[in-house]
Short mmCIF file of N, CA, C and O in Angstrom, two decimals:
data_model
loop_
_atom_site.label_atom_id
_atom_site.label_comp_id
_atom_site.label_asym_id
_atom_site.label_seq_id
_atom_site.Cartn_x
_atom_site.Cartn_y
_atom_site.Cartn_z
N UNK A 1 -15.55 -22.63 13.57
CA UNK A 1 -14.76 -21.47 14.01
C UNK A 1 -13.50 -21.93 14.73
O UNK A 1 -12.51 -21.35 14.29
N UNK A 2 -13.33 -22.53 15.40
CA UNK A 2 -12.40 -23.35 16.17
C UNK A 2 -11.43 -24.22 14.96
O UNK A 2 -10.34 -24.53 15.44
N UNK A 3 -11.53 -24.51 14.04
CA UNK A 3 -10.40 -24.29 12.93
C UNK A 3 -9.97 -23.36 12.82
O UNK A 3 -8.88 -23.06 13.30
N UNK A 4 -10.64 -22.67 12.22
CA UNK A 4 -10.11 -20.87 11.96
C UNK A 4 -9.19 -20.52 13.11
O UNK A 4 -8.14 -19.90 12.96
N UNK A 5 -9.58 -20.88 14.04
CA UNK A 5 -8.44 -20.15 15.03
C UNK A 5 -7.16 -21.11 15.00
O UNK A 5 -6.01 -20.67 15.12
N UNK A 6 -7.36 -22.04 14.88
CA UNK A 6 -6.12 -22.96 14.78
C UNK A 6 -5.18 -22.74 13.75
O UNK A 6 -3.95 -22.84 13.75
N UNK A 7 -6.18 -22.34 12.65
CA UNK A 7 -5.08 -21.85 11.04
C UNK A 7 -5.09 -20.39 10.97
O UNK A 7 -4.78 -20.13 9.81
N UNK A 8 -5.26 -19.35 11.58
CA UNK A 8 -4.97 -17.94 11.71
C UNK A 8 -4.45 -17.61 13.54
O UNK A 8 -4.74 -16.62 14.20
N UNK A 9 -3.76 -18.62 13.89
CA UNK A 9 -2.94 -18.01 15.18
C UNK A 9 -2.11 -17.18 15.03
O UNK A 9 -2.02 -16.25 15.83
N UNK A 10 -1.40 -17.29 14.12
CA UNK A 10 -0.24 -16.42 13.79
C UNK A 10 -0.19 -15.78 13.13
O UNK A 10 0.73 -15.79 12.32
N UNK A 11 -1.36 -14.69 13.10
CA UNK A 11 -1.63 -13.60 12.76
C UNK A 11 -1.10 -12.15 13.88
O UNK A 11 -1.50 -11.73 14.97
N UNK A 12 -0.16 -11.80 13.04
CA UNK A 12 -0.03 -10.36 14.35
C UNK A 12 -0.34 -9.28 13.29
O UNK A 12 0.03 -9.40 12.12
N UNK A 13 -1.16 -8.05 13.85
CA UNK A 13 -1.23 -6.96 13.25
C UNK A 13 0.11 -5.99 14.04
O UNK A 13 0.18 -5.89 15.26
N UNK A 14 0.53 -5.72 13.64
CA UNK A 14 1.66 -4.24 13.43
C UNK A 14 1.38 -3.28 13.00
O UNK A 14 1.10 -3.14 11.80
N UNK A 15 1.39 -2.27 13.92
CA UNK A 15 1.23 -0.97 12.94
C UNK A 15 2.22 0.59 13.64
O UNK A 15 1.96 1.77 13.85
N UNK A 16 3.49 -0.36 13.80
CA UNK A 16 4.73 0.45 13.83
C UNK A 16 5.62 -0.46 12.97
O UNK A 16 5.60 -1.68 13.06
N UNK A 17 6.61 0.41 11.92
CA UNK A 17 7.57 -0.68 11.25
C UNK A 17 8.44 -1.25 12.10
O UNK A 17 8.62 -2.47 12.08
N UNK A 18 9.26 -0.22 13.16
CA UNK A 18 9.90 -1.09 13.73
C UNK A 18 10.01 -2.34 14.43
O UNK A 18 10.92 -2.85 15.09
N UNK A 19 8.90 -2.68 14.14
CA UNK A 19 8.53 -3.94 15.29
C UNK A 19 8.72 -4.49 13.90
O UNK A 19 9.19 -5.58 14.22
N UNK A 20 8.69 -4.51 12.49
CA UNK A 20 8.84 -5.59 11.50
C UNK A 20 10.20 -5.62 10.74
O UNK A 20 10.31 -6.04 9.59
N UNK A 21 11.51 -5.00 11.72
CA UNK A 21 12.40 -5.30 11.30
C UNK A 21 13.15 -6.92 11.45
O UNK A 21 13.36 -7.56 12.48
N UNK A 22 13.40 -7.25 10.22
CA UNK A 22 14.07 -8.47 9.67
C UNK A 22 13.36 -9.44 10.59
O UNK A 22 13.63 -10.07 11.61
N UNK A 23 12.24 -9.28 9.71
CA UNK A 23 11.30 -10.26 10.57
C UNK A 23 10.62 -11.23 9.07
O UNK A 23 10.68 -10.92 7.88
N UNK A 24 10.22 -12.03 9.51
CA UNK A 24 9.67 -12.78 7.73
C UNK A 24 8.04 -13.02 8.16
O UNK A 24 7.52 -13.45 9.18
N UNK A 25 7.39 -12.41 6.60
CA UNK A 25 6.06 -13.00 7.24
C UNK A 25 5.52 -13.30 5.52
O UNK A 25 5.91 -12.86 4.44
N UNK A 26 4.37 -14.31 5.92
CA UNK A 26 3.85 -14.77 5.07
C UNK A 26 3.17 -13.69 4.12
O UNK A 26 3.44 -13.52 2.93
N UNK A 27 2.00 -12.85 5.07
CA UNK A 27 1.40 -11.70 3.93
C UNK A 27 1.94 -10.21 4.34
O UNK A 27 1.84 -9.96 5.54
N UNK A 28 2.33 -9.49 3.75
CA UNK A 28 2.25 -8.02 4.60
C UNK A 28 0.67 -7.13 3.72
O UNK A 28 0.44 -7.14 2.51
N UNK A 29 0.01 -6.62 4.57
CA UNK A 29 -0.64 -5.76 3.95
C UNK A 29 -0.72 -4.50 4.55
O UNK A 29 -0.68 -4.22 5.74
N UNK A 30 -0.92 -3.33 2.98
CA UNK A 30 -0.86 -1.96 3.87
C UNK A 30 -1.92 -1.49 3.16
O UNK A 30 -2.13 -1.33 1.96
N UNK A 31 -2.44 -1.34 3.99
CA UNK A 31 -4.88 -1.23 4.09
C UNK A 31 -4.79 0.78 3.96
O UNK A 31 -5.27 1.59 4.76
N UNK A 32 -4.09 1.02 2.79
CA UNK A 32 -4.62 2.46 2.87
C UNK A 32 -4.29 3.11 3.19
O UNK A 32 -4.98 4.08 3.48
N UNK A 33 -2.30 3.05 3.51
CA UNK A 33 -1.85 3.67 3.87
C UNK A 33 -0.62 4.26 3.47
O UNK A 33 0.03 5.05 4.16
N UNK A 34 -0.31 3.83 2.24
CA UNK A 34 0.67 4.93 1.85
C UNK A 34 0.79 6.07 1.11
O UNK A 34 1.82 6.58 0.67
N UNK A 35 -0.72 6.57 0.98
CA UNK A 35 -0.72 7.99 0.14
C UNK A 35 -0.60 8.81 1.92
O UNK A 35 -0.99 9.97 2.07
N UNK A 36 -0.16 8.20 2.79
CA UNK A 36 0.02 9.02 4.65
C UNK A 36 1.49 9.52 4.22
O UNK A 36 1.91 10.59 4.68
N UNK A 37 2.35 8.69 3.23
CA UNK A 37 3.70 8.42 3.40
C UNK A 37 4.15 9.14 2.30
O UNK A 37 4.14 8.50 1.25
N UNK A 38 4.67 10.69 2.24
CA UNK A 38 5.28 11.14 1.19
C UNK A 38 6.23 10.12 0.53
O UNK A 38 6.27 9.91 -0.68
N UNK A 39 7.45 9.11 2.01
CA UNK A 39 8.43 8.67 0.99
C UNK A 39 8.21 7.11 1.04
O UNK A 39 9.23 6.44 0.89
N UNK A 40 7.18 6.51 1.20
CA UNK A 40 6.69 5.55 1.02
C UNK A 40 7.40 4.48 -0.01
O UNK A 40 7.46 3.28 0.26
N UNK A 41 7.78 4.88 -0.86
CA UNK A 41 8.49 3.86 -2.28
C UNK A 41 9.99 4.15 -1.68
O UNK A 41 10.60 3.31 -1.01
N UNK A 42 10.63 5.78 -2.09
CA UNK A 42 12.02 6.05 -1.76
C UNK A 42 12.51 5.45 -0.35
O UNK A 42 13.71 5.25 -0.17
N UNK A 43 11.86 5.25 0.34
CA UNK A 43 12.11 4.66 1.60
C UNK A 43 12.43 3.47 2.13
O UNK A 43 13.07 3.09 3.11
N UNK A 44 11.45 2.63 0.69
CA UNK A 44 11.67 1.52 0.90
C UNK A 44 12.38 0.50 1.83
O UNK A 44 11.94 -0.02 2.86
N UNK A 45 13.68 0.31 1.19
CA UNK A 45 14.06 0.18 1.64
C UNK A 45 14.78 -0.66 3.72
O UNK A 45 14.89 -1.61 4.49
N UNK A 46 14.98 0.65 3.46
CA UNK A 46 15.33 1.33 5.19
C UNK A 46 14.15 0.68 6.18
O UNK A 46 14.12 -0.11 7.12
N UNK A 47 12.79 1.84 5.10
CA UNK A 47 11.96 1.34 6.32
C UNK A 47 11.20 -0.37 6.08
O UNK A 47 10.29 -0.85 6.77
N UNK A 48 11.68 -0.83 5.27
CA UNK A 48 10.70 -2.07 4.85
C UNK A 48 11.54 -3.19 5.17
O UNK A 48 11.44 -4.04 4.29
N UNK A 49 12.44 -3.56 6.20
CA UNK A 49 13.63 -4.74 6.03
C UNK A 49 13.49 -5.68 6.31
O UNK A 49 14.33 -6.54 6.60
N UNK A 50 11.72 -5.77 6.30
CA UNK A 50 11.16 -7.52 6.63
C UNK A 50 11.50 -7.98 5.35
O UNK A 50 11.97 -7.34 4.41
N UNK A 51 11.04 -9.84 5.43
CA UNK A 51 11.07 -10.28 4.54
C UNK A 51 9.39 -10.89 4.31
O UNK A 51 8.70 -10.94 5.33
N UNK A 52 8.72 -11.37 2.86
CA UNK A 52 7.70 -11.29 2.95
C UNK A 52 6.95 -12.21 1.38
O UNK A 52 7.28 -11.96 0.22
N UNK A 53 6.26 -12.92 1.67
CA UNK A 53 5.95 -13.81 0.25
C UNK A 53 5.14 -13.10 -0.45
O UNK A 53 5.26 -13.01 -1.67
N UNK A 54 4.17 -12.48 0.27
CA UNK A 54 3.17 -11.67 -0.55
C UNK A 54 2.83 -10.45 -0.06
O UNK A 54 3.04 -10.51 1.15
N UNK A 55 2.39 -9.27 -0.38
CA UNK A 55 2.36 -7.84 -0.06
C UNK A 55 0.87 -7.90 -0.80
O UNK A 55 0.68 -8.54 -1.83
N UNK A 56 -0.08 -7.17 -0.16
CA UNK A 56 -1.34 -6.58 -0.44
C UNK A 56 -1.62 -5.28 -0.22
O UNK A 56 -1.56 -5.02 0.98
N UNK A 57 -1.90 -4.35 -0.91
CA UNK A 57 -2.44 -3.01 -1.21
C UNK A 57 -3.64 -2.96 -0.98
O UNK A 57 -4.24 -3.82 -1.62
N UNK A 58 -4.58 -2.08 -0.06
CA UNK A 58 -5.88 -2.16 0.07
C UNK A 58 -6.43 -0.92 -0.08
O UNK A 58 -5.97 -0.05 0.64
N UNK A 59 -7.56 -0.53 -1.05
CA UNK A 59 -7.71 0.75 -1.31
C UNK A 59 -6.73 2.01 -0.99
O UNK A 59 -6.82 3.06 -0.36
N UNK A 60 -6.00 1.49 -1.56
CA UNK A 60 -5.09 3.05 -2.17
C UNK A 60 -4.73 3.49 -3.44
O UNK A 60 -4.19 2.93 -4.40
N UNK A 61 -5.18 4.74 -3.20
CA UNK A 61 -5.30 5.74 -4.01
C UNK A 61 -4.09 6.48 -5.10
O UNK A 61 -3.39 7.46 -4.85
N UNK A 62 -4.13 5.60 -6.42
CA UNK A 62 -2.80 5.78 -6.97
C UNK A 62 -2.95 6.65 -7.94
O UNK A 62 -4.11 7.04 -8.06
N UNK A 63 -2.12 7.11 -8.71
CA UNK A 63 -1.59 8.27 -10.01
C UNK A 63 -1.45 7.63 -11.00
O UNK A 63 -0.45 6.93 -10.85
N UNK A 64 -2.08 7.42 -12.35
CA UNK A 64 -1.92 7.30 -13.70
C UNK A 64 -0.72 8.06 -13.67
O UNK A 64 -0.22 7.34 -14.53
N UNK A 65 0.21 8.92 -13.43
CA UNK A 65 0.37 9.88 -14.08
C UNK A 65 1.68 10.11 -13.06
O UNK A 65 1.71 9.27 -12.17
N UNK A 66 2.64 10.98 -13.02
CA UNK A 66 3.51 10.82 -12.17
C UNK A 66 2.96 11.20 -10.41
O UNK A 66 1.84 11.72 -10.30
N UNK A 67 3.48 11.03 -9.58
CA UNK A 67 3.62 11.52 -8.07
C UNK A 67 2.91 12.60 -7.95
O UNK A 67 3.18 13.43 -8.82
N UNK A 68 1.78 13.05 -6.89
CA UNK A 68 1.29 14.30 -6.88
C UNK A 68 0.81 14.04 -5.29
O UNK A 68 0.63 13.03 -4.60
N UNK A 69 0.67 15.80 -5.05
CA UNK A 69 0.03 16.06 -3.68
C UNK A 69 -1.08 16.64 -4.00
O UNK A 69 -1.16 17.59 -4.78
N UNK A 70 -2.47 15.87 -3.14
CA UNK A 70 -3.36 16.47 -3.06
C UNK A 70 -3.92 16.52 -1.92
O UNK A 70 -3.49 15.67 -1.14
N UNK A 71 -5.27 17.65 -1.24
CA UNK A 71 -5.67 18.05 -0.12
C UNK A 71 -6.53 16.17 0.10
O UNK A 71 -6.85 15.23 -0.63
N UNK A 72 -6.54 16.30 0.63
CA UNK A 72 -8.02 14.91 1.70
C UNK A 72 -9.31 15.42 1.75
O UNK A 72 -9.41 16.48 2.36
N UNK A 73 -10.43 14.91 1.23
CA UNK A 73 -11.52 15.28 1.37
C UNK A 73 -12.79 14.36 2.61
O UNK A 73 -13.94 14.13 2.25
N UNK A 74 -12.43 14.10 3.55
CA UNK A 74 -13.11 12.85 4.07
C UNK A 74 -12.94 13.62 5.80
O UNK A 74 -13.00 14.83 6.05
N UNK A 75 -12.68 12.31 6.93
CA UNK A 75 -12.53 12.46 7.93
C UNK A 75 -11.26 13.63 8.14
O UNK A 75 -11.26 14.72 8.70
N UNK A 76 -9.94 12.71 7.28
CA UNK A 76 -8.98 13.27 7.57
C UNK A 76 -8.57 14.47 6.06
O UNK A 76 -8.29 14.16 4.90
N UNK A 77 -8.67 15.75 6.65
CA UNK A 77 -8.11 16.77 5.32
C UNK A 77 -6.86 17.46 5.93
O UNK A 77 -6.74 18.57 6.46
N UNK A 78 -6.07 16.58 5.72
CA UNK A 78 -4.92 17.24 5.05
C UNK A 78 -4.27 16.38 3.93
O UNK A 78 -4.80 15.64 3.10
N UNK A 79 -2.87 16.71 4.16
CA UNK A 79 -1.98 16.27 2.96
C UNK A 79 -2.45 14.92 2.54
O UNK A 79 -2.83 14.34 3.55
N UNK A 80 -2.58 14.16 1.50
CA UNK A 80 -2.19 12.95 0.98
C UNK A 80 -1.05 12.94 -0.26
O UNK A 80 -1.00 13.89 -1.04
N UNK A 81 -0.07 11.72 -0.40
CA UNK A 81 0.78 12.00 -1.59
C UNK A 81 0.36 10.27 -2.38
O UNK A 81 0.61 9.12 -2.03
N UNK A 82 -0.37 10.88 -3.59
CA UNK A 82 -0.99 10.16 -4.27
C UNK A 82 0.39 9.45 -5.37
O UNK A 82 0.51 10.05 -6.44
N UNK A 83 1.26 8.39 -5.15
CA UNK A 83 2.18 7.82 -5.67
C UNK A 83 1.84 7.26 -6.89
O UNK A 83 0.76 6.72 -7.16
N UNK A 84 2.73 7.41 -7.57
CA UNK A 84 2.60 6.96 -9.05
C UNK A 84 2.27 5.55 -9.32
O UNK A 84 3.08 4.82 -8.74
N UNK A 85 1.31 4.82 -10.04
CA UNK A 85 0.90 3.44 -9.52
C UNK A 85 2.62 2.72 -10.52
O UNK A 85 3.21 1.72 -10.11
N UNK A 86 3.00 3.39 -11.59
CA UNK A 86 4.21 2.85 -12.10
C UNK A 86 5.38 2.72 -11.68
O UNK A 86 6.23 1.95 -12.13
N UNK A 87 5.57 4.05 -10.11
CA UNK A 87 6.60 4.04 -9.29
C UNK A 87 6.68 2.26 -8.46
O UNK A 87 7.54 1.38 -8.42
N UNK A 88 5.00 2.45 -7.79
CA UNK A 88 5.17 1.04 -6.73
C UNK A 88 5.45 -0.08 -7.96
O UNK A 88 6.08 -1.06 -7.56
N UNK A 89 5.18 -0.08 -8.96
CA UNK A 89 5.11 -1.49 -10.03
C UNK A 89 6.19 -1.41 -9.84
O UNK A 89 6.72 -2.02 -8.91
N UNK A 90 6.77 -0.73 -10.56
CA UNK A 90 9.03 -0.90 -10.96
C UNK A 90 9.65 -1.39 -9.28
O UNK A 90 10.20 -2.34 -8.73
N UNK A 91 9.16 -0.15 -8.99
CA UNK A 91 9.93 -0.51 -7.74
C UNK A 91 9.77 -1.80 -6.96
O UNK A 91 10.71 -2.10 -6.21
N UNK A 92 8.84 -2.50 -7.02
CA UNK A 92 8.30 -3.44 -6.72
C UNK A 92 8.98 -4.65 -7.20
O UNK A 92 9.33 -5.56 -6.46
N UNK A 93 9.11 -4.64 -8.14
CA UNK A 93 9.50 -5.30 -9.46
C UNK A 93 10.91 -5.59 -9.31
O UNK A 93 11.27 -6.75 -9.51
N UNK A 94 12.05 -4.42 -8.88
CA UNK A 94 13.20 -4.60 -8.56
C UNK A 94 13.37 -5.20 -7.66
O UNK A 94 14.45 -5.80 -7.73
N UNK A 95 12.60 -5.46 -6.38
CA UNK A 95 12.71 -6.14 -5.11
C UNK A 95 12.14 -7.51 -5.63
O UNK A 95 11.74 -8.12 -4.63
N UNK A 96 11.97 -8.07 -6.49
CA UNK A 96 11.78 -9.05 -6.69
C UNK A 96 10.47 -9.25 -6.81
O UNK A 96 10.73 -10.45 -6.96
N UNK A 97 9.30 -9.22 -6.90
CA UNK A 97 7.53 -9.40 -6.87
C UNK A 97 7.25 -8.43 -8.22
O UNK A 97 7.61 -7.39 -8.77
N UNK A 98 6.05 -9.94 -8.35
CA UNK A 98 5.13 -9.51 -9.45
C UNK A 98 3.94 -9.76 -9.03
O UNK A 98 3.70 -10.54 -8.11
N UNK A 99 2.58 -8.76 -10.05
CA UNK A 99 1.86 -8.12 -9.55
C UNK A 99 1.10 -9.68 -9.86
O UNK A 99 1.53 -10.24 -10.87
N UNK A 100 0.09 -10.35 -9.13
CA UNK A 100 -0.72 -11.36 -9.71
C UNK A 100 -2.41 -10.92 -9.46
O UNK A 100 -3.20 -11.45 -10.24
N UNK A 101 -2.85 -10.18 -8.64
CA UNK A 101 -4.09 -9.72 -9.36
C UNK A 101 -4.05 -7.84 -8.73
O UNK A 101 -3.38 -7.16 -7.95
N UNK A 102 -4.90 -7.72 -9.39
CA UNK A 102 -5.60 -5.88 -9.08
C UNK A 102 -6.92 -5.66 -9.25
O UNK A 102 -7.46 -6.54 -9.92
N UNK A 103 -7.47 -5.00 -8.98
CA UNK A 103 -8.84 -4.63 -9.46
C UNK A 103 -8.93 -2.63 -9.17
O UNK A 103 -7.88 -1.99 -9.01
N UNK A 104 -9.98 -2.10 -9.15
CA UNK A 104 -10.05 -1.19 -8.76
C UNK A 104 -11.57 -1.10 -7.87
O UNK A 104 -12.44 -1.97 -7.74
N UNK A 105 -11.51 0.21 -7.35
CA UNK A 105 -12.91 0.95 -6.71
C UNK A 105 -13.17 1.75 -7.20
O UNK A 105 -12.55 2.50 -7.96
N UNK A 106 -14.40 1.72 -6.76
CA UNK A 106 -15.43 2.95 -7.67
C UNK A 106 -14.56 4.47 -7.33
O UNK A 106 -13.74 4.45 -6.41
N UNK A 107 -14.67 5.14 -7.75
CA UNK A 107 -14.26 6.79 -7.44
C UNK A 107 -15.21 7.74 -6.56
O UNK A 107 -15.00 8.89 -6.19
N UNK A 108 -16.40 6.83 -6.33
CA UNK A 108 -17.59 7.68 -5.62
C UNK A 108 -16.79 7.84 -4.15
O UNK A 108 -16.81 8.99 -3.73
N UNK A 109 -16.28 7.12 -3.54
CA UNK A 109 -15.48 7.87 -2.49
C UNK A 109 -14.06 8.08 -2.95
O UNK A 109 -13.21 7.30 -2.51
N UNK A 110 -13.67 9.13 -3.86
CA UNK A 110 -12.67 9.64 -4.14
C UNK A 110 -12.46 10.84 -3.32
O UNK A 110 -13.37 11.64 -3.08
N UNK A 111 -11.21 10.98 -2.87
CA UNK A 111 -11.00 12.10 -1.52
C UNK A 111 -10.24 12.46 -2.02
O UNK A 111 -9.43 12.94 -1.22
N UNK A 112 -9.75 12.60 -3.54
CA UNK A 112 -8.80 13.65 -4.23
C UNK A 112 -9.28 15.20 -4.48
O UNK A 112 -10.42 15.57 -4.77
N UNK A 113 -8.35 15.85 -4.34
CA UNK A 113 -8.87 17.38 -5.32
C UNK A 113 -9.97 16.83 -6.50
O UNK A 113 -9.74 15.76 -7.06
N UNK A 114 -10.93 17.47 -6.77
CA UNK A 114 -11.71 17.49 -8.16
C UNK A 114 -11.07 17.85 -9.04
O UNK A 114 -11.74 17.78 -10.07
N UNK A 115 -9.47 18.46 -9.34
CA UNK A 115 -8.95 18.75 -10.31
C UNK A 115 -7.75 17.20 -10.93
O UNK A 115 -7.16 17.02 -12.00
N UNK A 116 -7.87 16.24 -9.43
CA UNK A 116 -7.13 15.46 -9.78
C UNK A 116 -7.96 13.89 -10.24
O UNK A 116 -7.51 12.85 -10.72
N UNK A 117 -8.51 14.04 -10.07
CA UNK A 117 -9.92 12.80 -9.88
C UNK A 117 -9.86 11.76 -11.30
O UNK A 117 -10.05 10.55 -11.38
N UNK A 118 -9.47 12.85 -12.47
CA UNK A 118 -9.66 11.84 -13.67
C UNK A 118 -7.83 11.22 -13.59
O UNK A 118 -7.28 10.52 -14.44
N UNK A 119 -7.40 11.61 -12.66
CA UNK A 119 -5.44 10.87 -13.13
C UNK A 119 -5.26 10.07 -11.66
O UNK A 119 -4.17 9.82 -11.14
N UNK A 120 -6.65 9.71 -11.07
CA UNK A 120 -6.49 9.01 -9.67
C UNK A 120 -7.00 7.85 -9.80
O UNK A 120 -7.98 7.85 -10.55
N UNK A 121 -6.68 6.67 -9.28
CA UNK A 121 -7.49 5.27 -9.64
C UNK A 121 -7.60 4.41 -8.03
O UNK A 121 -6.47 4.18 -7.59
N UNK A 122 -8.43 4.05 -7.36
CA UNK A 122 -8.23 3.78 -6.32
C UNK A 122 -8.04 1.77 -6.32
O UNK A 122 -8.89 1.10 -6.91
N UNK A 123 -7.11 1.22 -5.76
CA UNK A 123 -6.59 0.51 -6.24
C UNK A 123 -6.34 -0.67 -5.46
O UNK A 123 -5.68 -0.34 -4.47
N UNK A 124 -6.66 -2.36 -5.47
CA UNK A 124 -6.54 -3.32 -4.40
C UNK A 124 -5.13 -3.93 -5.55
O UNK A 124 -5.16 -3.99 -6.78
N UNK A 125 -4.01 -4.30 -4.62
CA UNK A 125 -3.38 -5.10 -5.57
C UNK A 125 -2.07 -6.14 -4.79
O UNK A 125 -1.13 -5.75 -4.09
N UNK A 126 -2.37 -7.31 -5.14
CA UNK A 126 -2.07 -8.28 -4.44
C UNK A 126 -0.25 -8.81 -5.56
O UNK A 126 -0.16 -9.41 -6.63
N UNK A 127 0.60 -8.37 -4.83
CA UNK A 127 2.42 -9.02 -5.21
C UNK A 127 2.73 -10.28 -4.31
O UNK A 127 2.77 -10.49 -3.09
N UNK A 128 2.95 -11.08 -5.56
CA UNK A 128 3.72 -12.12 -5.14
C UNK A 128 4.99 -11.99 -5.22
O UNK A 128 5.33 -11.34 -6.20
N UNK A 129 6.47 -12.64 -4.08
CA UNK A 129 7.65 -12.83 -4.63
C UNK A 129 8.34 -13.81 -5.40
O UNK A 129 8.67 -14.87 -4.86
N UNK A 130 8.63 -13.54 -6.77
CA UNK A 130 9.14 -14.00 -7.77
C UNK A 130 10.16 -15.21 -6.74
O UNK A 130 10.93 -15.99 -7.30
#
């Protein structure tokens, strides 16, 4: 254990962006949180002006299909905006990173509308920068 701490010191969790402006970090990961973020992709940008080798997606909940809003079925019910999984690819893609693995999750905790469930894929997916 006392390795481990020696090779994960410099680990900081953040969970305001502004504290990750033009800042460089080895992984960024966002654990489930951008179907919170209507402008999550369009935003990019602005709100994203770290720099970063690899980006990880952790169970979130993406769209076959274009951009949609659906209710939350879980702890939290309200809004979620279920992003197009082809929006984050491109867009992704233009900033330079490609996708090197994905997998999915089961749908048994799917917290979409039941009308949206077959165009929802819940989704781990790990970008490297090109």
């Amino acid at each position: 254990i006392e390795d481990l701490k020696e090779t994960f010191k410099n680990i900081k969790i953040i969970n305001k962006l502004d504290y990750t402006k033009n800042k460089n970090f080895s992984l960024t990961v966002f654990g489930s949180v951008a179907q919170y973020d209507k402008n999550f992709i369009k935003n990019w940008d602005i709100e994203r002006s770290f720099k970063t080798e690899y980006i990880l997606f952790t169970h979130t909940p993406l769209s076959l299909s274009e951009t949609f809003i659906s209710k939350q079925y879980s702890g939290y019910t309200g809004e979620q905006y279920i992003h197009s999984f082809e929006e984050v690819l491109n867009n992704l893609s233009k900033k330079g990173f490609e996708i090197i693995f994905k997998s999915t999750l089961s749908d048994d905790n799917a917290r979409v509308e039941e009308k949206y469930k077959d165009k929802t894929v819940y989704a781990n997916m790990l970008f490297k920068k090109s």
